[in-house]
PDB file of C-alpha atoms in Angstrom:
ATOM      1  CA  MET J   1     -54.285 -32.435  43.734  1.00 43.00           C
ATOM      2  CA  SER J   2     -56.268 -31.012  46.623  1.00 47.00           C
ATOM      3  CA  GLY J   3     -54.731 -29.884  49.887  1.00 56.00           C
ATOM      4  CA  ASN J   4     -51.146 -31.015  50.289  1.00 73.00           C
ATOM      5  CA  PRO J   5     -50.857 -34.763  50.829  1.00 80.00           C
ATOM      6  CA  PHE J   6     -47.080 -34.556  50.848  1.00 87.00           C
ATOM      7  CA  ASP J   7     -46.491 -32.502  53.994  1.00 87.00           C
ATOM      8  CA  ASP J   8     -45.055 -35.624  55.692  1.00 90.00           C
ATOM      9  CA  TRP J   9     -42.214 -35.538  53.149  1.00 92.00           C
ATOM     10  CA  ILE J  10     -40.988 -32.168  54.398  1.00 95.00           C
ATOM     11  CA  GLY J  11     -37.869 -32.789  56.501  1.00 96.00           C
ATOM     12  CA  ARG J  12     -36.949 -36.012  54.714  1.00 95.00           C
ATOM     13  CA  THR J  13     -33.131 -36.194  54.474  1.00 96.00           C
ATOM     14  CA  GLU J  14     -30.582 -38.187  52.473  1.00 96.00           C
ATOM     15  CA  PHE J  15     -26.786 -38.187  52.407  1.00 97.00           C
ATOM     16  CA  ALA J  16     -24.325 -38.637  49.563  1.00 97.00           C
ATOM     17  CA  THR J  17     -20.565 -38.786  49.386  1.00 98.00           C
ATOM     18  CA  ASP J  18     -18.156 -38.120  46.508  1.00 98.00           C
ATOM     19  CA  ILE J  19     -14.655 -36.987  45.603  1.00 98.00           C
ATOM     20  CA  ALA J  20     -14.205 -33.521  44.083  1.00 98.00           C
ATOM     21  CA  ALA J  21     -12.321 -35.035  41.142  1.00 98.00           C
ATOM     22  CA  ARG J  22     -10.460 -32.927  38.587  1.00 97.00           C
ATOM     23  CA  GLU J  23     -11.689 -34.691  35.435  1.00 98.00           C
ATOM     24  CA  PRO J  24     -15.269 -33.326  35.518  1.00 98.00           C
ATOM     25  CA  LEU J  25     -13.785 -29.808  35.808  1.00 98.00           C
ATOM     26  CA  LYS J  26     -11.620 -30.439  32.732  1.00 97.00           C
ATOM     27  CA  ARG J  27     -14.712 -31.573  30.813  1.00 97.00           C
ATOM     28  CA  LEU J  28     -16.613 -28.500  31.961  1.00 98.00           C
ATOM     29  CA  ALA J  29     -13.760 -26.307  30.748  1.00 97.00           C
ATOM     30  CA  ALA J  30     -13.866 -28.127  27.382  1.00 97.00           C
ATOM     31  CA  LEU J  31     -17.633 -27.586  27.066  1.00 98.00           C
ATOM     32  CA  LEU J  32     -17.123 -23.871  27.806  1.00 97.00           C
ATOM     33  CA  ASP J  33     -14.268 -23.671  25.267  1.00 96.00           C
ATOM     34  CA  HIS J  34     -11.637 -22.732  27.854  1.00 95.00           C
ATOM     35  CA  GLU J  35      -8.007 -23.529  27.215  1.00 92.00           C
ATOM     36  CA  SER J  36      -7.246 -21.795  30.497  1.00 93.00           C
ATOM     37  CA  PRO J  37     -10.335 -21.758  32.754  1.00 94.00           C
ATOM     38  CA  PRO J  38     -11.124 -18.541  34.675  1.00 93.00           C
ATOM     39  CA  TRP J  39     -11.017 -20.204  38.084  1.00 93.00           C
ATOM     40  CA  PRO J  40      -8.250 -21.335  40.448  1.00 93.00           C
ATOM     41  CA  GLU J  41      -6.713 -24.607  39.432  1.00 92.00           C
ATOM     42  CA  GLU J  42      -6.994 -26.313  42.826  1.00 95.00           C
ATOM     43  CA  GLU J  43     -10.530 -25.157  43.641  1.00 96.00           C
ATOM     44  CA  VAL J  44     -13.937 -26.364  42.484  1.00 97.00           C
ATOM     45  CA  PRO J  45     -15.402 -23.279  40.776  1.00 96.00           C
ATOM     46  CA  PRO J  46     -18.797 -21.854  41.722  1.00 97.00           C
ATOM     47  CA  LEU J  47     -21.740 -24.065  40.594  1.00 98.00           C
ATOM     48  CA  ALA J  48     -19.416 -26.935  39.659  1.00 98.00           C
ATOM     49  CA  HIS J  49     -20.691 -28.807  42.722  1.00 98.00           C
ATOM     50  CA  TRP J  50     -23.460 -29.803  40.243  1.00 98.00           C
ATOM     51  CA  LEU J  51     -20.933 -32.128  38.626  1.00 98.00           C
ATOM     52  CA  TYR J  52     -20.735 -34.287  41.760  1.00 98.00           C
ATOM     53  CA  PHE J  53     -23.175 -36.417  43.763  1.00 98.00           C
ATOM     54  CA  LEU J  54     -24.637 -37.683  40.479  1.00 96.00           C
ATOM     55  CA  PRO J  55     -27.780 -39.862  40.566  1.00 92.00           C
ATOM     56  CA  ARG J  56     -27.213 -43.583  40.985  1.00 92.00           C
ATOM     57  CA  ALA J  57     -30.657 -44.984  40.275  1.00 92.00           C
ATOM     58  CA  PRO J  58     -30.538 -48.268  38.386  1.00 94.00           C
ATOM     59  CA  GLN J  59     -31.962 -48.255  34.865  1.00 95.00           C
ATOM     60  CA  SER J  60     -34.974 -50.222  36.039  1.00 94.00           C
ATOM     61  CA  ALA J  61     -35.881 -47.289  38.324  1.00 93.00           C
ATOM     62  CA  ILE J  62     -35.849 -44.668  35.519  1.00 93.00           C
ATOM     63  CA  GLY J  63     -39.266 -43.235  34.596  1.00 93.00           C
ATOM     64  CA  PRO J  64     -40.641 -42.481  31.114  1.00 93.00           C
ATOM     65  CA  ASP J  65     -39.221 -38.939  31.187  1.00 94.00           C
ATOM     66  CA  GLY J  66     -35.695 -40.190  31.951  1.00 94.00           C
ATOM     67  CA  HIS J  67     -35.688 -39.097  35.597  1.00 93.00           C
ATOM     68  CA  PRO J  68     -35.506 -41.576  38.480  1.00 92.00           C
ATOM     69  CA  LEU J  69     -38.961 -42.643  39.658  1.00 89.00           C
ATOM     70  CA  ARG J  70     -40.367 -40.659  42.552  1.00 88.00           C
ATOM     71  CA  GLY J  71     -41.265 -42.036  45.962  1.00 81.00           C
ATOM     72  CA  ASP J  72     -37.798 -42.677  47.374  1.00 85.00           C
ATOM     73  CA  PHE J  73     -36.415 -39.288  48.373  1.00 89.00           C
ATOM     74  CA  LEU J  74     -38.640 -37.038  46.256  1.00 90.00           C
ATOM     75  CA  PRO J  75     -42.363 -37.354  46.966  1.00 92.00           C
ATOM     76  CA  PRO J  76     -44.523 -39.261  44.445  1.00 92.00           C
ATOM     77  CA  ILE J  77     -46.187 -36.114  43.083  1.00 91.00           C
ATOM     78  CA  PRO J  78     -48.411 -37.339  40.226  1.00 90.00           C
ATOM     79  CA  LEU J  79     -47.777 -34.379  37.915  1.00 91.00           C
ATOM     80  CA  PRO J  80     -45.781 -35.825  35.030  1.00 88.00           C
ATOM     81  CA  ARG J  81     -43.463 -33.020  33.965  1.00 90.00           C
ATOM     82  CA  ARG J  82     -40.451 -31.797  35.916  1.00 92.00           C
ATOM     83  CA  MET J  83     -38.139 -28.790  35.518  1.00 94.00           C
ATOM     84  CA  TRP J  84     -35.439 -27.043  37.529  1.00 96.00           C
ATOM     85  CA  ALA J  85     -36.901 -23.643  38.522  1.00 96.00           C
ATOM     86  CA  GLY J  86     -33.947 -21.993  40.200  1.00 97.00           C
ATOM     87  CA  SER J  87     -31.476 -22.002  43.069  1.00 98.00           C
ATOM     88  CA  ARG J  88     -30.124 -19.829  45.845  1.00 98.00           C
ATOM     89  CA  VAL J  89     -26.492 -20.763  46.598  1.00 98.00           C
ATOM     90  CA  ALA J  90     -24.304 -19.553  49.468  1.00 98.00           C
ATOM     91  CA  PHE J  91     -20.592 -20.090  48.915  1.00 97.00           C
ATOM     92  CA  GLN J  92     -19.046 -20.287  52.355  1.00 96.00           C
ATOM     93  CA  LYS J  93     -15.617 -21.584  51.373  1.00 94.00           C
ATOM     94  CA  PRO J  94     -14.111 -23.229  48.285  1.00 94.00           C
ATOM     95  CA  LEU J  95     -14.010 -26.980  47.865  1.00 97.00           C
ATOM     96  CA  THR J  96     -10.526 -28.321  47.215  1.00 97.00           C
ATOM     97  CA  VAL J  97      -9.974 -30.426  44.102  1.00 97.00           C
ATOM     98  CA  GLY J  98      -9.408 -34.026  45.092  1.00 97.00           C
ATOM     99  CA  ALA J  99     -11.055 -33.716  48.517  1.00 97.00           C
ATOM    100  CA  ALA J 100     -13.708 -36.019  49.926  1.00 98.00           C
ATOM    101  CA  ILE J 101     -17.046 -34.216  49.986  1.00 98.00           C
ATOM    102  CA  LEU J 102     -20.377 -34.866  51.769  1.00 98.00           C
ATOM    103  CA  ARG J 103     -23.864 -33.626  50.820  1.00 98.00           C
ATOM    104  CA  ARG J 104     -26.840 -33.595  53.166  1.00 98.00           C
ATOM    105  CA  SER J 105     -30.086 -33.030  51.269  1.00 97.00           C
ATOM    106  CA  THR J 106     -33.344 -32.147  53.001  1.00 98.00           C
ATOM    107  CA  ILE J 107     -36.815 -31.501  51.540  1.00 97.00           C
ATOM    108  CA  ALA J 108     -37.402 -28.037  52.900  1.00 97.00           C
ATOM    109  CA  ASP J 109     -40.814 -27.169  51.425  1.00 96.00           C
ATOM    110  CA  ILE J 110     -43.587 -28.381  49.114  1.00 95.00           C
ATOM    111  CA  ARG J 111     -46.029 -25.857  47.657  1.00 93.00           C
ATOM    112  CA  GLU J 112     -48.903 -26.136  45.242  1.00 90.00           C
ATOM    113  CA  LYS J 113     -49.895 -23.482  42.734  1.00 87.00           C
ATOM    114  CA  GLN J 114     -52.391 -23.051  39.904  1.00 82.00           C
ATOM    115  CA  GLY J 115     -50.690 -21.352  36.971  1.00 72.00           C
ATOM    116  CA  ALA J 116     -51.518 -20.409  33.398  1.00 72.00           C
ATOM    117  CA  GLY J 117     -50.268 -23.789  32.278  1.00 69.00           C
ATOM    118  CA  GLY J 118     -52.267 -25.753  34.854  1.00 81.00           C
ATOM    119  CA  GLN J 119     -51.525 -27.362  38.192  1.00 88.00           C
ATOM    120  CA  MET J 120     -47.987 -27.059  39.569  1.00 91.00           C
ATOM    121  CA  ALA J 121     -46.106 -28.223  42.648  1.00 93.00           C
ATOM    122  CA  PHE J 122     -42.829 -26.673  43.790  1.00 95.00           C
ATOM    123  CA  VAL J 123     -40.410 -28.739  45.875  1.00 96.00           C
ATOM    124  CA  THR J 124     -37.517 -26.975  47.549  1.00 97.00           C
ATOM    125  CA  ILE J 125     -34.491 -29.088  48.493  1.00 97.00           C
ATOM    126  CA  ARG J 126     -31.778 -27.763  50.783  1.00 98.00           C
ATOM    127  CA  HIS J 127     -28.322 -29.144  49.983  1.00 98.00           C
ATOM    128  CA  GLU J 128     -25.546 -28.674  52.539  1.00 98.00           C
ATOM    129  CA  ILE J 129     -22.126 -29.599  51.165  1.00 98.00           C
ATOM    130  CA  SER J 130     -19.018 -30.034  53.295  1.00 98.00           C
ATOM    131  CA  GLY J 131     -15.403 -30.595  52.379  1.00 95.00           C
ATOM    132  CA  GLU J 132     -12.413 -31.676  54.453  1.00 91.00           C
ATOM    133  CA  SER J 133     -12.275 -28.273  56.163  1.00 90.00           C
ATOM    134  CA  GLY J 134     -15.992 -28.115  57.019  1.00 94.00           C
ATOM    135  CA  PRO J 135     -19.174 -26.571  55.570  1.00 96.00           C
ATOM    136  CA  ALA J 136     -18.585 -25.104  52.109  1.00 97.00           C
ATOM    137  CA  ILE J 137     -21.846 -24.629  50.116  1.00 98.00           C
ATOM    138  CA  VAL J 138     -25.512 -24.332  50.987  1.00 98.00           C
ATOM    139  CA  GLU J 139     -27.975 -24.478  48.097  1.00 98.00           C
ATOM    140  CA  GLU J 140     -31.750 -24.188  48.138  1.00 98.00           C
ATOM    141  CA  GLN J 141     -32.930 -25.673  44.856  1.00 98.00           C
ATOM    142  CA  ASP J 142     -36.459 -25.402  43.467  1.00 98.00           C
ATOM    143  CA  ILE J 143     -37.980 -28.127  41.299  1.00 96.00           C
ATOM    144  CA  VAL J 144     -41.355 -27.591  39.671  1.00 95.00           C
ATOM    145  CA  PHE J 145     -43.703 -30.417  38.680  1.00 93.00           C
ATOM    146  CA  ARG J 146     -46.445 -29.618  36.173  1.00 90.00           C
ATOM    147  CA  ASP J 147     -49.347 -31.358  34.502  1.00 86.00           C
ATOM    148  CA  ALA J 148     -49.244 -32.598  30.924  1.00 76.00           C
ATOM    149  CA  ALA J 149     -50.936 -29.612  29.296  1.00 66.00           C
ATOM    150  CA  PRO J 150     -49.105 -27.848  26.448  1.00 63.00           C
ATOM    151  CA  ASN J 151     -46.586 -25.261  27.546  1.00 61.00           C
ATOM    152  CA  VAL J 152     -47.957 -21.808  28.325  1.00 52.00           C
ATOM    153  CA  ALA J 153     -45.108 -19.422  29.060  1.00 56.00           C
ATOM    154  CA  GLY J 154     -45.882 -16.567  31.418  1.00 53.00           C
ATOM    155  CA  LYS J 155     -45.315 -12.967  30.464  1.00 54.00           C
ATOM    156  CA  SER J 156     -41.973 -11.410  31.356  1.00 54.00           C
ATOM    157  CA  THR J 157     -42.784  -8.057  32.915  1.00 54.00           C
ATOM    158  CA  MET J 158     -39.596  -7.380  34.876  1.00 61.00           C
ATOM    159  CA  GLU J 159     -37.496  -4.344  34.105  1.00 66.00           C
ATOM    160  CA  LEU J 160     -33.968  -5.266  33.046  1.00 76.00           C
ATOM    161  CA  SER J 161     -30.843  -3.161  33.399  1.00 79.00           C
ATOM    162  CA  VAL J 162     -28.826  -1.882  30.462  1.00 89.00           C
ATOM    163  CA  PRO J 163     -26.079  -4.511  30.065  1.00 93.00           C
ATOM    164  CA  GLU J 164     -22.410  -3.630  30.337  1.00 94.00           C
ATOM    165  CA  LEU J 165     -21.377  -6.921  28.707  1.00 95.00           C
ATOM    166  CA  THR J 166     -23.177  -9.265  26.403  1.00 97.00           C
ATOM    167  CA  ARG J 167     -22.421 -12.547  24.708  1.00 97.00           C
ATOM    168  CA  ASP J 168     -24.506 -14.117  21.941  1.00 98.00           C
ATOM    169  CA  ILE J 169     -24.563 -17.905  21.748  1.00 97.00           C
ATOM    170  CA  ALA J 170     -26.604 -20.697  20.208  1.00 96.00           C
ATOM    171  CA  LEU J 171     -26.369 -24.147  21.707  1.00 97.00           C
ATOM    172  CA  ASP J 172     -26.675 -27.200  19.470  1.00 97.00           C
ATOM    173  CA  SER J 173     -27.766 -30.661  20.446  1.00 97.00           C
ATOM    174  CA  SER J 174     -24.168 -31.821  21.027  1.00 98.00           C
ATOM    175  CA  ALA J 175     -23.635 -29.107  23.647  1.00 98.00           C
ATOM    176  CA  LEU J 176     -26.844 -30.139  25.425  1.00 98.00           C
ATOM    177  CA  PHE J 177     -25.780 -33.790  25.264  1.00 97.00           C
ATOM    178  CA  ARG J 178     -22.364 -33.045  26.724  1.00 98.00           C
ATOM    179  CA  PHE J 179     -23.844 -31.065  29.639  1.00 98.00           C
ATOM    180  CA  SER J 180     -26.331 -33.883  30.330  1.00 98.00           C
ATOM    181  CA  ALA J 181     -23.428 -36.326  30.300  1.00 97.00           C
ATOM    182  CA  LEU J 182     -21.479 -34.160  32.787  1.00 97.00           C
ATOM    183  CA  THR J 183     -24.392 -34.188  35.189  1.00 97.00           C
ATOM    184  CA  PHE J 184     -25.734 -37.723  34.378  1.00 97.00           C
ATOM    185  CA  ASN J 185     -29.074 -36.141  33.548  1.00 96.00           C
ATOM    186  CA  ALA J 186     -31.204 -38.450  31.403  1.00 96.00           C
ATOM    187  CA  HIS J 187     -34.219 -36.112  31.142  1.00 97.00           C
ATOM    188  CA  ARG J 188     -35.363 -36.769  27.584  1.00 97.00           C
ATOM    189  CA  ILE J 189     -36.401 -33.181  26.762  1.00 97.00           C
ATOM    190  CA  HIS J 190     -32.655 -32.406  26.426  1.00 97.00           C
ATOM    191  CA  TYR J 191     -31.780 -35.074  23.797  1.00 97.00           C
ATOM    192  CA  ASP J 192     -34.914 -36.826  22.479  1.00 97.00           C
ATOM    193  CA  ARG J 193     -36.477 -34.380  20.011  1.00 97.00           C
ATOM    194  CA  ASP J 194     -39.551 -36.554  19.337  1.00 97.00           C
ATOM    195  CA  TYR J 195     -40.257 -36.880  23.050  1.00 96.00           C
ATOM    196  CA  ALA J 196     -39.748 -33.143  23.653  1.00 96.00           C
ATOM    197  CA  ARG J 197     -42.117 -32.250  20.857  1.00 95.00           C
ATOM    198  CA  ASP J 198     -44.797 -34.924  21.037  1.00 94.00           C
ATOM    199  CA  ILE J 199     -45.001 -35.678  24.761  1.00 93.00           C
ATOM    200  CA  GLU J 200     -44.000 -32.437  26.492  1.00 93.00           C
ATOM    201  CA  PHE J 201     -45.044 -30.083  23.664  1.00 93.00           C
ATOM    202  CA  TYR J 202     -41.800 -28.138  23.292  1.00 95.00           C
ATOM    203  CA  PRO J 203     -40.738 -26.777  19.875  1.00 95.00           C
ATOM    204  CA  GLY J 204     -37.191 -28.152  20.265  1.00 96.00           C
ATOM    205  CA  LEU J 205     -34.722 -29.633  22.660  1.00 97.00           C
ATOM    206  CA  VAL J 206     -34.742 -27.726  25.956  1.00 97.00           C
ATOM    207  CA  VAL J 207     -31.521 -26.130  27.191  1.00 98.00           C
ATOM    208  CA  GLN J 208     -30.842 -27.323  30.761  1.00 98.00           C
ATOM    209  CA  GLY J 209     -31.566 -24.541  33.233  1.00 98.00           C
ATOM    210  CA  PRO J 210     -28.344 -25.247  35.145  1.00 98.00           C
ATOM    211  CA  PHE J 211     -26.445 -25.053  31.866  1.00 98.00           C
ATOM    212  CA  THR J 212     -27.791 -21.520  31.278  1.00 98.00           C
ATOM    213  CA  ALA J 213     -26.874 -20.584  34.835  1.00 98.00           C
ATOM    214  CA  VAL J 214     -23.320 -21.861  34.304  1.00 98.00           C
ATOM    215  CA  LEU J 215     -23.028 -19.864  31.089  1.00 98.00           C
ATOM    216  CA  LEU J 216     -24.211 -16.687  32.851  1.00 98.00           C
ATOM    217  CA  LEU J 217     -21.718 -17.177  35.642  1.00 97.00           C
ATOM    218  CA  ASP J 218     -19.004 -17.935  33.101  1.00 97.00           C
ATOM    219  CA  LEU J 219     -19.670 -14.552  31.431  1.00 97.00           C
ATOM    220  CA  PHE J 220     -18.875 -12.944  34.763  1.00 96.00           C
ATOM    221  CA  LEU J 221     -15.845 -15.046  35.607  1.00 95.00           C
ATOM    222  CA  GLN J 222     -14.227 -14.475  32.230  1.00 94.00           C
ATOM    223  CA  ASN J 223     -14.384 -10.743  32.793  1.00 92.00           C
ATOM    224  CA  HIS J 224     -13.678 -10.554  36.558  1.00 88.00           C
ATOM    225  CA  SER J 225     -10.713 -12.796  37.183  1.00 78.00           C
ATOM    226  CA  GLY J 226     -10.034 -13.305  40.896  1.00 81.00           C
ATOM    227  CA  ALA J 227     -13.523 -12.303  42.052  1.00 87.00           C
ATOM    228  CA  ARG J 228     -14.953 -14.275  44.949  1.00 90.00           C
ATOM    229  CA  LEU J 229     -18.689 -15.005  45.260  1.00 94.00           C
ATOM    230  CA  SER J 230     -20.582 -15.173  48.506  1.00 95.00           C
ATOM    231  CA  HIS J 231     -24.035 -15.846  47.031  1.00 97.00           C
ATOM    232  CA  MET J 232     -25.827 -16.512  43.762  1.00 98.00           C
ATOM    233  CA  ALA J 233     -29.591 -16.494  43.224  1.00 98.00           C
ATOM    234  CA  VAL J 234     -30.961 -17.838  39.942  1.00 98.00           C
ATOM    235  CA  ARG J 235     -34.516 -17.901  38.663  1.00 97.00           C
ATOM    236  CA  ALA J 236     -35.637 -19.716  35.507  1.00 97.00           C
ATOM    237  CA  LEU J 237     -38.489 -17.872  33.765  1.00 96.00           C
ATOM    238  CA  ARG J 238     -39.025 -19.560  30.414  1.00 94.00           C
ATOM    239  CA  PRO J 239     -37.336 -22.364  28.413  1.00 96.00           C
ATOM    240  CA  LEU J 240     -34.601 -21.891  25.868  1.00 97.00           C
ATOM    241  CA  PHE J 241     -34.126 -24.230  22.923  1.00 98.00           C
ATOM    242  CA  ASP J 242     -31.334 -25.677  20.878  1.00 97.00           C
ATOM    243  CA  GLY J 243     -30.286 -23.769  17.793  1.00 96.00           C
ATOM    244  CA  ALA J 244     -32.039 -20.568  18.855  1.00 97.00           C
ATOM    245  CA  PRO J 245     -29.903 -17.485  19.620  1.00 97.00           C
ATOM    246  CA  ILE J 246     -29.444 -16.642  23.313  1.00 98.00           C
ATOM    247  CA  ARG J 247     -28.053 -13.345  24.580  1.00 98.00           C
ATOM    248  CA  LEU J 248     -26.201 -13.459  27.904  1.00 98.00           C
ATOM    249  CA  CYS J 249     -26.104 -10.123  29.714  1.00 98.00           C
ATOM    250  CA  LEU J 250     -24.223  -8.617  32.703  1.00 97.00           C
ATOM    251  CA  ALA J 251     -24.564  -5.379  34.673  1.00 96.00           C
ATOM    252  CA  ARG J 252     -22.423  -4.536  37.709  1.00 89.00           C
ATOM    253  CA  ASP J 253     -23.499  -2.480  40.738  1.00 83.00           C
ATOM    254  CA  GLY J 254     -20.787  -2.445  43.369  1.00 78.00           C
ATOM    255  CA  ALA J 255     -20.658  -5.783  45.166  1.00 78.00           C
ATOM    256  CA  ARG J 256     -23.742  -6.996  43.284  1.00 88.00           C
ATOM    257  CA  VAL J 257     -23.873  -8.284  39.761  1.00 95.00           C
ATOM    258  CA  LYS J 258     -27.005  -8.792  37.695  1.00 96.00           C
ATOM    259  CA  LEU J 259     -27.031 -11.423  34.960  1.00 97.00           C
ATOM    260  CA  TRP J 260     -29.779 -12.455  32.608  1.00 98.00           C
ATOM    261  CA  ALA J 261     -30.398 -14.545  29.492  1.00 98.00           C
ATOM    262  CA  LEU J 262     -32.688 -13.331  26.705  1.00 97.00           C
ATOM    263  CA  ASP J 263     -34.548 -15.601  24.312  1.00 97.00           C
ATOM    264  CA  PRO J 264     -34.732 -14.799  20.541  1.00 96.00           C
ATOM    265  CA  THR J 265     -37.725 -12.487  21.135  1.00 95.00           C
ATOM    266  CA  GLY J 266     -35.799 -10.411  23.715  1.00 95.00           C
ATOM    267  CA  ARG J 267     -37.687 -11.742  26.718  1.00 95.00           C
ATOM    268  CA  ALA J 268     -35.882 -12.767  29.866  1.00 97.00           C
ATOM    269  CA  ALA J 269     -35.552 -16.526  30.109  1.00 97.00           C
ATOM    270  CA  MET J 270     -33.371 -16.534  33.246  1.00 98.00           C
ATOM    271  CA  THR J 271     -32.201 -13.959  35.768  1.00 97.00           C
ATOM    272  CA  ALA J 272     -29.422 -14.213  38.315  1.00 98.00           C
ATOM    273  CA  GLU J 273     -27.851 -12.025  40.935  1.00 97.00           C
ATOM    274  CA  LEU J 274     -24.362 -12.445  42.367  1.00 97.00           C
ATOM    275  CA  THR J 275     -23.132 -11.054  45.651  1.00 95.00           C
ATOM    276  CA  LEU J 276     -19.352 -10.708  45.819  1.00 93.00           C
ATOM    277  CA  GLU J 277     -17.139 -11.030  48.842  1.00 86.00           C
ATOM    278  CA  THR J 278     -16.006  -7.569  49.791  1.00 75.00           C
ATOM    279  CA  GLY J 279     -12.307  -6.817  49.819  1.00 52.00           C
ATOM    280  CA  LYS J 280     -11.553  -9.359  47.136  1.00 49.00           C
ATOM    281  CA  PRO J 281     -10.034  -8.452  43.781  1.00 44.00           C
ATOM    282  CA  THR J 282     -12.377  -8.270  40.797  1.00 45.00           C
TER     283      THR J 282
END
């Protein structure tokens, strides 16, 4: 790719509607092993907006990787591999369970980059979600497209805090399948081991980035009942794989909370920072 032939796609917008149904939240609680979830019963918890507005592409419009073919809303970037790279989410007000919800999605930016693993393109999508009482969530989501070269993970050079809380977990293929089912995500790297190994050159099934983000946030929510978030920023650094131990970590600094996930070698695979509403119980 030379120059940026997709500038005309910046500003493209689409709308989606849904109902903030209770059943997906019950299934999320089951996946997280909660008999009594650490969130208010009548509110959609933080990040659970990912369980709504699911893709509706017909099977004939699904590409070889399991994602919908590009060229409708997302630009037809020719790089074959796609991953979620992170999100910045502003929580303006809670969504009420059972309410009608609306999402306005806009392509905010498209950037090209040459990395250690080859050519990459980053697409930023701005999602604005409203409930019956008005605007509720604004998310800027980054998607990275890469070429077909074998994976070359960058070095993790960031300095991490000493954690106050940790949780060790290993996710098996059934957990990955259940999260993909919750989000109607057919990306084959999460369930097709032969495809993940032979086509995208991963050593195992890849843990969904949003799943890791949900697990990090869940570590906080389980230990800070009643806390209210105003913002969460998440950055995916390197992939995690099924069956491999993951350490979830938390460190608190006033109204800010740092979270991170370590791979089996102790390197940061994901980092996140929460900003809490002031004056709310934690």
